[in-house]
Amino acid sequence: MTRLDVLVIGAGFSGLYMLHRLRESGHRVLAVEAESDLGGTWQVNRYPGARCDIESIEYSYSFSEQIQQDWVWTETMAAQPEILAYLNFVADRLDLRRDIVCNTRVVEMRFDPGAAAWQVGTDTGQRFTASFVVAASGILSVPLQPDIAGADSFAGVSLQTSRWPAEGVDLTGKRVGVIGTGSTGVQLIPVVARQAAQLTVFQRSAAFTLPWEVRPIDAAELAELKADYPGIRAAQRAHPVGAARLSAFSLLLDMLAKPPIATASREDRLRAIDERGILGALDWGDVFFDIEANRQATELYGEAIARIVADPDTAAALVPSHPFGCKRPIIDQGYYQSFNRANVTLVDLRRGPITTAIPTGIRTEQGDFELDVIIYATGFDAMTGALSRIEVVGTDGRTLGQVWREDGPGGYLGLMVAGFPNLFIIQAPGSPSAATNFIAAMEQHVEWIGDCLDHLRAAGYRRIEARAEAQRDWIEHTAALVEPTVLAHPDCNSWYNGANVPGKKRRYLAYAGGIPEYRRRCDEVAAAGYTAFDLE
Ligand code: NAP
């Protein structure tokens, strides 16, 4: 049994910074990581085309001037290998590896009220007693394997994008099927189209994508950016989504200030797509709040797709039927152009779903498709998935998974859950997380939790717990923020509200008030002596 002040679950972006922050202030802390190496999301999502959709200058740690000066980004939005290399660089710089235990999955945690500590069990048999636990287990770390009958009977190779083999996969000459057209599918499809002999895309929901150019950063530009880091970080900190430079999120936010589509003439609308292509179709101030405006923008979006995709049936099938803005905006590089290739076929599952996998491929109501490889890009049990798969037993005997299943996903400030004392969760339901640049949001969490743990130690408190009524108020407040937007529309089904997981209670999972306002609220709570937390 290893005794710790704090156990950190996970050694991805959040876990690494949490480990560093707590070690710096003298806590006895270890990070436990289920995978064979650190990196979290960027360790396991090795699929072809994987890259970030926020500029690396902002999708990176801001806490160390030395690290941001020494690391060299080579592209505006980094690809997976570069981000993983960056995390390894940070871990080496800060000498974090000596306090990370890899190949070890936390499987159970029980709170011992007498000792005011968590008893933690792992799949290797190693046990820990930790006064506090910080779950940095990721918001998109549990892949969803769709419930397709006969999946095991497929005689070819089945691959999951977020568990891509480290040694890579050669798709040359293969007949490949991709299931899923979310952010992952949209990144993957153009790359696979160039490799495979034949690519069949199985699309259940068409995606809204924002075309984007990723370009190299040369030494002179990087030097300029580095010289301007104080300004870049200050702008980022003040920005609601934690990314002030161009990103899918900031584009969405900028749209709010644009003229409404409802009053735009036909000429205005056509000019928008003449000048800016599919981006011009969506860039209107009323699409977020007015479902009819949203429908009109989608119609225009369809016209813009039809200008790119040569086959009219394929172009029509690529037009989404859900409101724009209610799934995460997707940045794409050549997605629609891929469908002009002779080796790419789109199967619109709205015309007849997948019925079963068969040894030779996929059977749909529209017919059979012969495949050598099936790639599942089918998403994640987001936000609550990782902790629900650990038996985390709280003070009333229920597991956290059970609480979230029965009461709905929630937490006070998106940081702690009532009934689970001394357990901090980085990016729990109700945190800015999914609605922002995850890294900017995560740094705020790590710093707030670090300050809180320092305070508890200094003041001699052994236990902290969120009050149930404060949690209820927070959940109501976060729901009210999205109520006037298309996010609350019944046709909005995505991982943002749990609709992608059968049986998950539907609730918008992020805090949409922006990081600066969220930070202000969290700081206010701390300054007032941790309002609405019980301290003992
Ligand atoms: P996702 O957005 O949840 O997309 C999953 C896709 O799989 C959807 O198109 C979904 O269709 C489809 N699907 C699921 N089950 C299916 C089934 N049984 N049959 C047919 N289709 C099925 O997941 P994701 O693409 O992995 O993205 C998740 C999140 O990860 C993103 O929103 C983003 O936050 C992050 N991400 C970011 C990047 C980036 O930075 N560029 C890249 C990848 C991922 P329905 O929509 O109909 O359910």
XYZ file of N, CA, C and O in Angstrom, residues 422-526:
420
model
N -13.234 14.945 -1.392
C -11.785 14.835 -1.674
C -11.474 14.271 -3.068
O -10.363 13.821 -3.314
N -12.481 14.289 -3.934
C -12.248 13.861 -5.324
C -12.467 15.060 -6.246
O -13.598 15.539 -6.400
N -11.389 15.548 -6.811
C -11.483 16.636 -7.799
C -11.490 16.011 -9.189
O -10.778 15.030 -9.429
N -12.297 16.595 -10.053
C -12.382 16.059 -11.419
C -12.026 17.172 -12.394
O -12.661 18.245 -12.377
N -11.015 16.931 -13.191
C -10.665 17.943 -14.196
C -11.637 17.797 -15.352
O -11.744 16.731 -15.952
N -12.387 18.863 -15.607
C -13.383 18.921 -16.674
C -14.545 17.949 -16.439
O -14.910 17.172 -17.319
N -15.121 18.029 -15.244
C -16.351 17.270 -14.964
C -17.514 17.936 -15.699
O -17.388 19.065 -16.182
N -18.675 17.254 -15.778
C -19.840 17.907 -16.368
C -20.100 19.250 -15.679
O -20.028 19.340 -14.459
N -20.368 20.269 -16.493
C -20.598 21.601 -15.929
C -19.357 22.473 -15.938
O -19.382 23.594 -15.446
N -18.270 21.976 -16.526
C -17.045 22.783 -16.669
C -17.001 23.342 -18.095
O -17.659 22.808 -18.986
N -16.202 24.392 -18.344
C -16.162 24.960 -19.700
C -15.691 23.956 -20.753
O -16.202 23.938 -21.876
N -14.728 23.152 -20.428
C -14.210 22.030 -21.220
C -14.637 21.990 -22.676
O -14.069 22.655 -23.527
N -15.688 21.226 -22.948
C -16.091 20.915 -24.319
C -16.481 22.147 -25.124
O -16.480 22.113 -26.346
N -16.807 23.240 -24.428
C -17.236 24.438 -25.150
C -16.077 25.397 -25.397
O -16.290 26.526 -25.820
N -14.862 24.955 -25.105
C -13.712 25.869 -25.157
C -12.453 25.141 -25.633
O -12.473 23.937 -25.878
N -11.351 25.917 -25.699
C -10.033 25.307 -25.870
C -9.740 24.523 -24.592
O -9.507 25.106 -23.526
N -9.746 23.216 -24.733
C -9.594 22.321 -23.588
C -8.348 22.656 -22.735
O -8.368 22.560 -21.514
N -7.268 23.073 -23.386
C -6.022 23.299 -22.650
C -6.137 24.534 -21.754
O -5.717 24.519 -20.594
N -6.743 25.599 -22.302
C -6.915 26.810 -21.507
C -7.839 26.526 -20.316
O -7.584 26.949 -19.185
N -8.908 25.781 -20.573
C -9.857 25.457 -19.510
C -9.193 24.558 -18.465
O -9.387 24.724 -17.254
N -8.395 23.621 -18.942
C -7.739 22.670 -18.040
C -6.728 23.377 -17.129
O -6.626 23.082 -15.945
N -5.975 24.333 -17.688
C -4.975 25.032 -16.859
C -5.662 25.757 -15.696
O -5.169 25.752 -14.578
N -6.816 26.355 -15.971
C -7.549 27.028 -14.891
C -7.920 26.019 -13.811
O -7.771 26.289 -12.620
N -8.399 24.838 -14.219
C -8.787 23.809 -13.248
C -7.597 23.393 -12.393
O -7.686 23.316 -11.178
N -6.501 23.095 -13.068
C -5.313 22.602 -12.347
C -4.870 23.643 -11.317
O -4.569 23.316 -10.160
N -4.871 24.903 -11.734
C -4.389 25.950 -10.827
C -5.354 26.153 -9.668
O -4.939 26.305 -8.518
N -6.648 26.088 -9.951
C -7.637 26.257 -8.878
C -7.537 25.088 -7.888
O -7.547 25.280 -6.678
N -7.426 23.874 -8.414
C -7.338 22.694 -7.538
C -6.034 22.757 -6.727
O -6.020 22.476 -5.517
N -4.937 23.130 -7.389
C -3.651 23.242 -6.683
C -3.747 24.235 -5.535
O -3.333 23.940 -4.399
N -4.343 25.401 -5.810
C -4.483 26.423 -4.759
C -5.376 25.913 -3.635
O -5.116 26.139 -2.456
N -6.434 25.194 -4.015
C -7.373 24.669 -3.012
C -6.655 23.666 -2.095
O -6.773 23.738 -0.875
N -5.880 22.768 -2.697
C -5.182 21.759 -1.883
C -4.125 22.415 -0.989
O -3.930 21.995 0.159
N -3.465 23.434 -1.495
C -2.500 24.173 -0.653
C -3.227 24.797 0.537
O -2.760 24.748 1.672
N -4.396 25.375 0.246
C -5.176 26.030 1.300
C -5.640 25.019 2.355
O -5.524 25.267 3.556
N -6.129 23.873 1.893
C -6.629 22.864 2.843
C -5.496 22.410 3.763
O -5.668 22.283 4.978
N -4.334 22.202 3.166
C -3.174 21.752 3.970
C -2.795 22.830 4.983
O -2.608 22.547 6.163
N -2.710 24.081 4.505
C -2.267 25.166 5.382
C -3.257 25.384 6.525
O -2.869 25.666 7.665
N -4.555 25.213 6.230
C -5.576 25.499 7.240
C -5.910 24.251 8.076
O -6.720 24.324 8.993
N -5.301 23.130 7.740
C -5.509 21.911 8.517
C -6.816 21.191 8.226
O -7.298 20.412 9.043
N -7.411 21.430 7.074
C -8.637 20.704 6.704
C -8.266 19.362 6.083
O -7.330 19.276 5.286
N -9.035 18.321 6.446
C -8.758 16.995 5.881
C -9.786 16.580 4.844
O -9.634 15.577 4.160
N -10.877 17.355 4.789
C -11.966 16.896 3.926
C -12.665 18.091 3.290
O -12.925 19.092 3.950
N -12.971 17.955 2.006
C -13.745 18.975 1.295
C -14.817 18.266 0.477
O -14.549 17.228 -0.132
N -16.027 18.818 0.514
C -17.101 18.180 -0.249
C -18.070 19.231 -0.774
O -18.437 20.162 -0.047
N -18.470 19.087 -2.020
C -19.438 20.023 -2.622
C -20.811 19.786 -2.012
O -21.203 18.641 -1.759
N -21.545 20.882 -1.771
C -22.909 20.743 -1.233
C -23.891 20.444 -2.358
O -23.802 21.030 -3.440
N -24.824 19.560 -2.049
C -25.777 19.104 -3.075
C -26.613 20.261 -3.637
O -26.858 20.331 -4.837
N -27.010 21.210 -2.741
C -27.882 22.290 -3.248
C -27.098 23.219 -4.177
O -27.628 23.721 -5.172
N -25.810 23.419 -3.896
C -24.982 24.268 -4.765
C -24.819 23.592 -6.125
O -24.820 24.237 -7.177
N -24.683 22.278 -6.081
C -24.546 21.519 -7.328
C -25.818 21.641 -8.173
O -25.756 21.847 -9.383
N -26.970 21.530 -7.495
C -28.245 21.673 -8.221
C -28.330 23.037 -8.890
O -28.684 23.157 -10.057
N -27.935 24.095 -8.132
C -27.993 25.460 -8.684
C -27.057 25.586 -9.885
O -27.377 26.233 -10.877
N -25.893 24.980 -9.783
C -24.915 25.081 -10.873
C -25.443 24.390 -12.135
O -25.335 24.913 -13.240
N -26.064 23.232 -11.927
C -26.620 22.497 -13.078
C -27.718 23.334 -13.739
O -27.775 23.451 -14.964
N -28.565 23.956 -12.910
C -29.631 24.807 -13.471
C -29.042 25.983 -14.222
O -29.490 26.358 -15.304
N -28.014 26.580 -13.633
C -27.378 27.745 -14.260
C -26.771 27.351 -15.620
O -26.961 28.048 -16.618
N -26.078 26.216 -15.680
C -25.437 25.818 -16.947
C -26.503 25.488 -17.999
O -26.336 25.811 -19.168
N -27.617 24.899 -17.567
C -28.694 24.580 -18.520
C -29.322 25.868 -19.049
O -29.623 25.984 -20.242
N -29.501 26.857 -18.162
C -30.144 28.114 -18.574
C -29.301 28.843 -19.624
O -29.843 29.525 -20.490
N -27.987 28.678 -19.539
C -27.111 29.372 -20.497
C -27.356 28.922 -21.942
O -27.223 29.704 -22.869
N -27.696 27.654 -22.135
C -27.882 27.169 -23.509
C -29.349 27.142 -23.937
O -29.650 26.896 -25.092
N -30.231 27.419 -22.992
C -31.679 27.339 -23.280
C -32.091 28.155 -24.509
O -32.834 27.675 -25.364
N -31.609 29.429 -24.649
C -32.081 30.215 -25.817
C -31.386 29.852 -27.133
O -31.638 30.494 -28.143
N -30.523 28.874 -27.163
C -29.741 28.586 -28.368
C -30.206 27.287 -29.032
O -30.988 26.527 -28.458
N -29.657 27.036 -30.228
C -30.017 25.789 -30.923
C -29.514 24.556 -30.167
O -29.969 23.438 -30.436
N -28.620 24.772 -29.211
C -28.112 23.625 -28.443
C -29.219 22.922 -27.672
O -29.105 21.746 -27.326
N -30.285 23.675 -27.378
C -31.393 23.078 -26.617
C -32.441 22.462 -27.538
O -33.435 21.906 -27.072
N -32.227 22.541 -28.854
C -33.229 22.039 -29.800
C -33.312 20.509 -29.722
O -32.285 19.833 -29.603
N -34.525 19.946 -29.796
C -34.657 18.480 -29.663
C -33.903 17.690 -30.741
O -33.556 16.532 -30.520
N -33.626 18.320 -31.902
C -32.867 17.596 -32.942
C -31.359 17.649 -32.726
O -30.588 17.164 -33.552
N -30.952 18.290 -31.648
C -29.514 18.396 -31.357
C -29.059 17.157 -30.592
O -29.262 17.064 -29.378
N -28.474 16.220 -31.279
C -28.023 14.992 -30.617
C -26.521 14.861 -30.802
O -26.059 14.744 -31.926
N -25.786 14.877 -29.706
C -24.332 14.716 -29.832
C -23.745 14.321 -28.489
O -24.470 14.237 -27.490
N -22.434 14.150 -28.462
C -21.792 13.809 -27.189
C -21.872 14.972 -26.216
O -21.728 14.790 -25.016
N -22.142 16.169 -26.728
C -22.261 17.339 -25.844
C -23.416 17.189 -24.857
O -23.398 17.776 -23.794
N -24.451 16.459 -25.263
C -25.582 16.284 -24.343
C -25.853 14.807 -24.052
O -26.912 14.459 -23.558
N -24.878 13.977 -24.346
C -24.979 12.561 -23.994
C -25.862 11.750 -24.918
O -26.044 10.543 -24.729
N -26.417 12.401 -25.979
C -27.384 11.703 -26.835
C -26.735 10.606 -27.670
O -27.443 9.784 -28.257
N -25.394 10.589 -27.730
C -24.726 9.560 -28.543
C -24.551 8.243 -27.788
O -24.086 7.264 -28.366
N -24.909 8.231 -26.500
C -24.756 6.991 -25.718
C -26.137 6.512 -25.285
O -26.832 7.227 -24.551
N -26.538 5.321 -25.752
C -27.873 4.837 -25.391
C -28.049 4.809 -23.868
O -27.156 4.344 -23.149
N -29.152 5.371 -23.402
C -29.461 5.305 -21.965
C -28.859 6.433 -21.141
O -29.199 6.588 -19.966
N -27.968 7.248 -21.735
C -27.354 8.320 -20.943
C -28.367 9.445 -20.767
O -29.047 9.822 -21.725
N -28.477 9.972 -19.533
C -29.449 11.059 -19.303
C -29.023 12.270 -20.096
O -27.865 12.674 -20.061
N -29.968 12.849 -20.819
C -29.656 13.947 -21.711
C -29.513 15.245 -20.924
O -30.412 15.670 -20.216
N -28.346 15.866 -21.059
C -28.124 17.158 -20.417
C -26.898 17.786 -21.081
O -25.904 17.077 -21.302
N -26.964 19.070 -21.416
C -25.799 19.710 -22.020
C -24.660 19.688 -20.996
O -24.830 20.109 -19.855
N -23.508 19.175 -21.391
C -22.497 18.806 -20.405
C -21.462 19.884 -20.103
O -20.652 19.722 -19.193
N -21.469 20.967 -20.879
C -20.408 21.955 -20.665
C -20.982 23.248 -20.086
O -22.198 23.451 -20.058
N -20.101 24.122 -19.621
C -20.485 25.446 -19.157
C -20.257 26.412 -20.306
O -19.115 26.555 -20.778
N -21.330 27.048 -20.781
C -21.221 27.852 -21.998
C -21.033 29.349 -21.737
O -21.116 30.151 -22.653
N -20.730 29.707 -20.488
C -20.586 31.133 -20.159
C -19.198 31.691 -20.444
O -18.944 32.871 -20.197
N -18.291 30.860 -20.939
C -16.942 31.326 -21.267
C -15.978 31.154 -20.095
O -16.383 31.190 -18.928
N -14.703 31.000 -20.425
C -13.710 30.735 -19.369
C -13.503 31.948 -18.440
O -13.427 31.765 -17.227
N -13.433 33.194 -18.971
C -13.195 34.307 -18.037
C -14.286 34.411 -16.959
O -13.979 34.615 -15.782
N -15.535 34.277 -17.359
C -16.633 34.355 -16.396
C -16.578 33.158 -15.438
O -16.804 33.290 -14.239
N -16.244 32.003 -15.979
C -16.126 30.805 -15.140
C -14.996 30.994 -14.107
O -15.165 30.701 -12.923
N -13.872 31.523 -14.594
C -12.732 31.749 -13.690
C -13.136 32.718 -12.581
O -12.833 32.508 -11.405
N -13.859 33.779 -12.984
C -14.283 34.778 -11.990
C -15.129 34.109 -10.903
O -14.923 34.325 -9.715
N -16.043 33.255 -11.322
C -16.924 32.586 -10.352
C -16.128 31.654 -9.433
O -16.350 31.610 -8.227
N -15.201 30.897 -10.031
C -14.394 29.960 -9.222
C -13.518 30.735 -8.233
O -13.356 30.330 -7.072
N -12.943 31.840 -8.701
C -12.071 32.634 -7.827
C -12.866 33.244 -6.675
O -12.383 33.316 -5.535
N -14.089 33.650 -7.004
C -14.958 34.232 -5.981
C -15.256 33.188 -4.890
O -15.197 33.480 -3.704
N -15.538 31.975 -5.328
C -15.823 30.885 -4.386
C -14.618 30.650 -3.479
O -14.733 30.539 -2.247
N -13.416 30.622 -4.073
C -12.196 30.363 -3.294
C -11.931 31.518 -2.323
O -11.643 31.294 -1.133
